[in-house]
mmCIF file of C-alpha atoms in Angstrom:
data_model
loop_
_atom_site.group_PDB
_atom_site.id
_atom_site.type_symbol
_atom_site.label_atom_id
_atom_site.label_comp_id
_atom_site.label_asym_id
_atom_site.label_seq_id
_atom_site.Cartn_x
_atom_site.Cartn_y
_atom_site.Cartn_z
ATOM 1 C CA MET K 1 6.485 -19.450 23.392
ATOM 2 C CA GLU K 2 8.029 -21.203 19.883
ATOM 3 C CA MET K 3 4.245 -21.567 18.816
ATOM 4 C CA VAL K 4 4.012 -17.967 18.254
ATOM 5 C CA PHE K 5 7.125 -17.490 15.998
ATOM 6 C CA ILE K 6 5.908 -20.554 14.169
ATOM 7 C CA ALA K 7 2.423 -18.846 13.778
ATOM 8 C CA ALA K 8 3.973 -15.725 12.899
ATOM 9 C CA ALA K 9 6.225 -17.199 10.041
ATOM 10 C CA LEU K 10 3.361 -18.909 8.713
ATOM 11 C CA ILE K 11 1.196 -15.786 8.633
ATOM 12 C CA ILE K 12 4.077 -13.988 7.074
ATOM 13 C CA GLY K 13 5.017 -17.055 4.640
ATOM 14 C CA LEU K 14 1.541 -17.601 3.463
ATOM 15 C CA GLY K 15 0.529 -14.082 3.215
ATOM 16 C CA ALA K 16 4.012 -13.646 0.685
ATOM 17 C CA LEU K 17 3.000 -16.766 -1.359
ATOM 18 C CA GLY K 18 -0.645 -15.503 -2.002
ATOM 19 C CA ALA K 19 0.527 -12.087 -2.841
ATOM 20 C CA GLY K 20 3.525 -12.981 -4.965
ATOM 21 C CA ILE K 21 0.980 -15.526 -6.899
ATOM 22 C CA GLY K 22 -1.485 -12.754 -7.203
ATOM 23 C CA PHE K 23 0.899 -10.335 -8.334
ATOM 24 C CA GLY K 24 2.650 -12.682 -10.670
ATOM 25 C CA LEU K 25 -0.939 -13.511 -12.604
ATOM 26 C CA LEU K 26 -1.509 -9.463 -12.475
ATOM 27 C CA GLY K 27 1.608 -8.452 -14.072
ATOM 28 C CA GLY K 28 1.211 -11.543 -16.604
ATOM 29 C CA LYS K 29 -2.012 -10.391 -17.686
ATOM 30 C CA LEU K 30 -1.081 -6.636 -17.727
ATOM 31 C CA LEU K 31 2.015 -7.587 -20.042
ATOM 32 C CA GLU K 32 -0.226 -9.646 -22.119
ATOM 33 C CA SER K 33 -3.062 -7.283 -22.591
ATOM 34 C CA THR K 34 -0.786 -4.305 -23.163
ATOM 35 C CA ALA K 35 0.883 -6.389 -26.031
ATOM 36 C CA ARG K 36 -2.666 -7.181 -27.682
ATOM 37 C CA GLN K 37 -3.815 -3.433 -27.189
ATOM 38 C CA PRO K 38 -0.948 -0.870 -26.763
ATOM 39 C CA GLU K 39 -3.183 2.149 -26.815
ATOM 40 C CA LEU K 40 -4.655 0.702 -23.684
ATOM 41 C CA GLY K 41 -1.486 0.637 -22.040
ATOM 42 C CA ASN K 42 -2.337 3.481 -19.373
ATOM 43 C CA GLN K 43 -5.744 2.508 -18.583
ATOM 44 C CA LEU K 44 -4.638 -0.866 -18.094
ATOM 45 C CA GLN K 45 -1.688 0.167 -15.862
ATOM 46 C CA THR K 46 -4.334 2.081 -13.330
ATOM 47 C CA LYS K 47 -6.447 -0.867 -13.547
ATOM 48 C CA ALA K 48 -3.693 -3.324 -12.357
ATOM 49 C CA PHE K 49 -2.688 -0.339 -9.739
ATOM 50 C CA ILE K 50 -6.326 -0.479 -8.332
ATOM 51 C CA MET K 51 -6.133 -4.424 -8.057
ATOM 52 C CA ALA K 52 -2.911 -4.097 -6.887
ATOM 53 C CA GLY K 53 -4.588 -2.270 -3.729
ATOM 54 C CA LEU K 54 -7.152 -5.321 -3.366
ATOM 55 C CA LEU K 55 -4.232 -7.913 -3.639
ATOM 56 C CA ASP K 56 -2.091 -6.695 -0.803
ATOM 57 C CA ALA K 57 -4.686 -5.990 1.680
ATOM 58 C CA VAL K 58 -4.589 -9.526 3.155
ATOM 59 C CA PRO K 59 -0.656 -9.635 3.270
ATOM 60 C CA MET K 60 -0.452 -6.319 4.634
ATOM 61 C CA ILE K 61 -2.873 -7.266 7.785
ATOM 62 C CA GLY K 62 -0.798 -10.308 8.388
ATOM 63 C CA VAL K 63 2.098 -8.453 8.732
ATOM 64 C CA GLY K 64 0.879 -6.445 10.972
ATOM 65 C CA ILE K 65 -0.466 -9.085 12.933
ATOM 66 C CA ALA K 66 2.672 -11.233 12.770
ATOM 67 C CA MET K 67 4.806 -8.139 14.148
ATOM 68 C CA TYR K 68 2.433 -8.075 17.165
ATOM 69 C CA LEU K 69 2.872 -11.507 18.011
ATOM 70 C CA ILE K 70 6.600 -11.292 17.756
ATOM 71 C CA PHE K 71 7.236 -8.286 19.495
ATOM 72 C CA VAL K 72 4.313 -7.729 21.977
ATOM 73 C CA VAL K 73 3.226 -11.369 22.630
ATOM 74 C CA ALA K 74 6.627 -13.173 22.641
ATOM 75 C CA GLY K 75 8.723 -10.066 23.541
ATOM 76 C CA MET B 1 11.505 16.415 -22.575
ATOM 77 C CA PRO B 2 12.854 13.260 -23.099
ATOM 78 C CA ARG B 3 10.284 10.625 -24.277
ATOM 79 C CA ALA B 4 10.726 8.364 -21.128
ATOM 80 C CA LYS B 5 10.169 11.225 -18.803
ATOM 81 C CA LYS B 6 6.667 12.559 -20.312
ATOM 82 C CA ARG B 7 3.794 12.009 -18.180
ATOM 83 C CA ILE B 8 0.572 10.090 -19.494
ATOM 84 C CA THR B 9 -1.217 9.708 -16.313
ATOM 85 C CA ARG B 10 -1.619 12.194 -14.204
ATOM 86 C CA LEU B 11 -1.416 10.761 -10.709
ATOM 87 C CA PRO B 12 -3.769 12.244 -7.861
ATOM 88 C CA PHE B 13 -1.103 11.854 -5.623
ATOM 89 C CA TYR B 14 -1.513 15.203 -3.308
ATOM 90 C CA GLN B 15 -5.256 14.487 -3.522
ATOM 91 C CA TRP B 16 -4.789 10.796 -2.158
ATOM 92 C CA LEU B 17 -2.222 11.933 0.541
ATOM 93 C CA ALA B 18 -4.725 14.697 1.645
ATOM 94 C CA ILE B 19 -7.819 12.386 1.808
ATOM 95 C CA GLU B 20 -6.014 9.523 3.438
ATOM 96 C CA LEU B 21 -4.188 11.957 6.199
ATOM 97 C CA SER B 22 -7.711 13.402 7.039
ATOM 98 C CA LEU B 23 -9.066 9.995 7.460
ATOM 99 C CA ILE B 24 -6.265 9.415 9.894
ATOM 100 C CA ALA B 25 -6.862 12.565 11.653
ATOM 101 C CA LEU B 26 -10.598 11.466 11.914
ATOM 102 C CA LEU B 27 -9.798 8.063 13.190
ATOM 103 C CA SER B 28 -7.355 9.232 15.610
ATOM 104 C CA PHE B 29 -9.889 12.208 16.841
ATOM 105 C CA GLY B 30 -12.100 9.219 17.406
ATOM 106 C CA TRP B 31 -9.980 6.957 19.494
ATOM 107 C CA SER B 32 -8.447 10.047 21.297
ATOM 108 C CA PHE B 33 -11.927 10.022 23.273
ATOM 109 C CA GLU B 34 -10.717 7.041 25.050
ATOM 110 C CA ASN B 35 -7.380 8.673 25.982
ATOM 111 C CA ARG B 36 -4.512 10.537 24.614
ATOM 112 C CA LEU B 37 -2.206 7.297 23.889
ATOM 113 C CA ALA B 38 -4.954 5.562 21.838
ATOM 114 C CA GLY B 39 -5.219 8.740 19.660
ATOM 115 C CA TYR B 40 -1.452 9.394 18.692
ATOM 116 C CA SER B 41 -1.409 5.169 18.427
ATOM 117 C CA ALA B 42 -3.944 5.375 15.963
ATOM 118 C CA PHE B 43 -2.076 8.191 14.113
ATOM 119 C CA ILE B 44 0.860 6.136 14.127
ATOM 120 C CA GLY B 45 -0.910 3.079 12.703
ATOM 121 C CA GLY B 46 -2.531 5.088 9.958
ATOM 122 C CA LEU B 47 1.215 6.803 9.095
ATOM 123 C CA ILE B 48 2.324 2.973 8.977
ATOM 124 C CA TYR B 49 0.222 2.268 5.972
ATOM 125 C CA VAL B 50 0.208 5.801 4.500
ATOM 126 C CA ILE B 51 3.987 5.858 3.809
ATOM 127 C CA PRO B 52 4.841 2.661 2.050
ATOM 128 C CA ASN B 53 1.726 2.967 0.040
ATOM 129 C CA ALA B 54 2.668 6.346 -1.199
ATOM 130 C CA TYR B 55 6.093 4.869 -2.106
ATOM 131 C CA PHE B 56 4.108 1.901 -3.750
ATOM 132 C CA ALA B 57 2.230 4.610 -5.994
ATOM 133 C CA HIS B 58 5.420 6.760 -6.752
ATOM 134 C CA ARG B 59 7.145 3.760 -7.993
ATOM 135 C CA MET B 60 4.476 2.007 -10.099
ATOM 136 C CA PHE B 61 4.024 4.823 -12.035
ATOM 137 C CA ARG B 62 7.696 5.909 -12.333
ATOM 138 C CA PHE B 63 7.374 4.240 -16.264
ATOM 139 C CA GLU B 64 4.160 4.499 -18.187
ATOM 140 C CA GLY B 65 2.875 3.447 -21.739
ATOM 141 C CA ALA B 66 2.911 0.051 -24.112
ATOM 142 C CA ARG B 67 6.646 0.635 -24.821
ATOM 143 C CA GLN B 68 7.754 0.372 -21.172
ATOM 144 C CA ALA B 69 5.529 -2.702 -20.264
ATOM 145 C CA ARG B 70 8.284 -4.705 -18.814
ATOM 146 C CA LEU B 71 9.651 -1.884 -16.936
ATOM 147 C CA VAL B 72 6.148 -0.971 -15.425
ATOM 148 C CA VAL B 73 5.950 -4.840 -14.384
ATOM 149 C CA GLY B 74 9.116 -4.848 -12.889
ATOM 150 C CA ASN B 75 8.849 -1.917 -11.063
ATOM 151 C CA MET B 76 5.158 -3.239 -9.755
ATOM 152 C CA PHE B 77 7.048 -6.480 -8.030
ATOM 153 C CA ARG B 78 9.834 -4.426 -6.653
ATOM 154 C CA ALA B 79 7.450 -1.555 -5.308
ATOM 155 C CA GLU B 80 5.216 -4.406 -3.506
ATOM 156 C CA SER B 81 8.076 -6.400 -2.217
ATOM 157 C CA ILE B 82 9.449 -3.067 -0.689
ATOM 158 C CA LYS B 83 6.455 -1.873 0.323
ATOM 159 C CA LEU B 84 5.751 -5.049 2.634
ATOM 160 C CA ALA B 85 9.281 -5.115 4.077
ATOM 161 C CA LEU B 86 8.956 -1.357 4.889
ATOM 162 C CA THR B 87 5.330 -2.155 6.645
ATOM 163 C CA ALA B 88 7.036 -4.836 8.718
ATOM 164 C CA VAL B 89 10.228 -2.519 9.529
ATOM 165 C CA PHE B 90 7.660 0.176 11.029
ATOM 166 C CA PHE B 91 5.648 -2.070 12.610
ATOM 167 C CA ALA B 92 8.952 -3.583 14.521
ATOM 168 C CA ALA B 93 10.144 -0.315 15.125
ATOM 169 C CA VAL B 94 6.953 0.968 16.425
ATOM 170 C CA PHE B 95 6.551 -1.947 19.013
ATOM 171 C CA ILE B 96 10.079 -1.651 19.765
ATOM 172 C CA LEU B 97 10.632 2.223 20.130
ATOM 173 C CA ILE B 98 7.848 3.808 21.132
ATOM 174 C CA GLU B 99 6.811 2.899 24.485
ATOM 175 C CA PRO B 100 3.889 2.624 25.669
ATOM 176 C CA ILE B 101 1.653 2.153 22.769
ATOM 177 C CA HIS B 102 -2.143 1.156 22.613
ATOM 178 C CA VAL B 103 -2.089 -1.885 20.294
ATOM 179 C CA SER B 104 -5.895 -1.835 19.141
ATOM 180 C CA ALA B 105 -5.960 1.327 18.486
ATOM 181 C CA LEU B 106 -2.695 1.037 16.563
ATOM 182 C CA LEU B 107 -4.006 -2.356 14.488
ATOM 183 C CA PHE B 108 -7.862 -0.988 14.169
ATOM 184 C CA THR B 109 -6.751 2.182 12.352
ATOM 185 C CA PHE B 110 -3.854 0.388 9.890
ATOM 186 C CA ALA B 111 -6.511 -2.402 9.146
ATOM 187 C CA VAL B 112 -8.991 0.321 8.385
ATOM 188 C CA MET B 113 -6.950 2.025 6.217
ATOM 189 C CA VAL B 114 -6.114 -1.047 4.322
ATOM 190 C CA ALA B 115 -9.488 -1.919 3.938
ATOM 191 C CA LEU B 116 -10.336 1.612 2.670
ATOM 192 C CA SER B 117 -7.771 2.275 0.305
ATOM 193 C CA PRO B 118 -8.935 0.418 -2.641
ATOM 194 C CA LEU B 119 -12.213 2.018 -2.378
ATOM 195 C CA LEU B 120 -10.321 5.334 -2.440
ATOM 196 C CA ARG B 121 -7.934 4.189 -5.449
ATOM 197 C CA TRP B 122 -10.969 3.293 -7.426
ATOM 198 C CA PHE B 123 -13.211 6.608 -6.814
ATOM 199 C CA ILE B 124 -9.903 9.045 -7.364
ATOM 200 C CA ARG B 125 -8.237 6.937 -10.253
ATOM 201 C CA PRO B 126 -5.295 8.548 -11.894
ATOM 202 C CA GLN B 127 -6.452 10.470 -15.008
ATOM 203 C CA PRO B 128 -5.178 9.880 -18.456
ATOM 204 C CA GLN B 129 -3.699 13.193 -19.904
ATOM 205 C CA ARG B 130 -4.883 13.152 -23.626
#
């Protein structure tokens, strides 16, 4: 049963790590490109918002599966 | 009106919500052919996605423009963390408090909503006002 909790921790932890790296790169590029071309700031923000949706898809599904493992399989 | 409050981009918030809720209703209707439990489980699975996502969209477009780029990025990080935490809390609450629940319908609807949301964001993107 302990393996289920380890699996859930790995799913959430690695998902959060990937999302953190991705959002760090996305936010850095957004700041950099807004500093280069301030007049495109709002368009870049919209593009970043669309990319954020793609970026957090896998961690979100991971959270769902991890909660299922913790509360249904192990619970 | 203060400069910080002026809207540069019109966020099609209600349009998104309407389309996402219609999609959830459609999926729930499909699952309700299996049984009633699967129908409402699918609806709950969709809501678990839509509520944190609506918060994320609201929080990310709180600040706009090149002058407030640092605030935009800071808000994006905070909104994402809170969105993931809200999703985990909602899942935990559903698995603990709602008994019985059709897990396949719940997770399937959630996964479909997650997969379709970037497409929806691409087709109905926020429009600049000027």
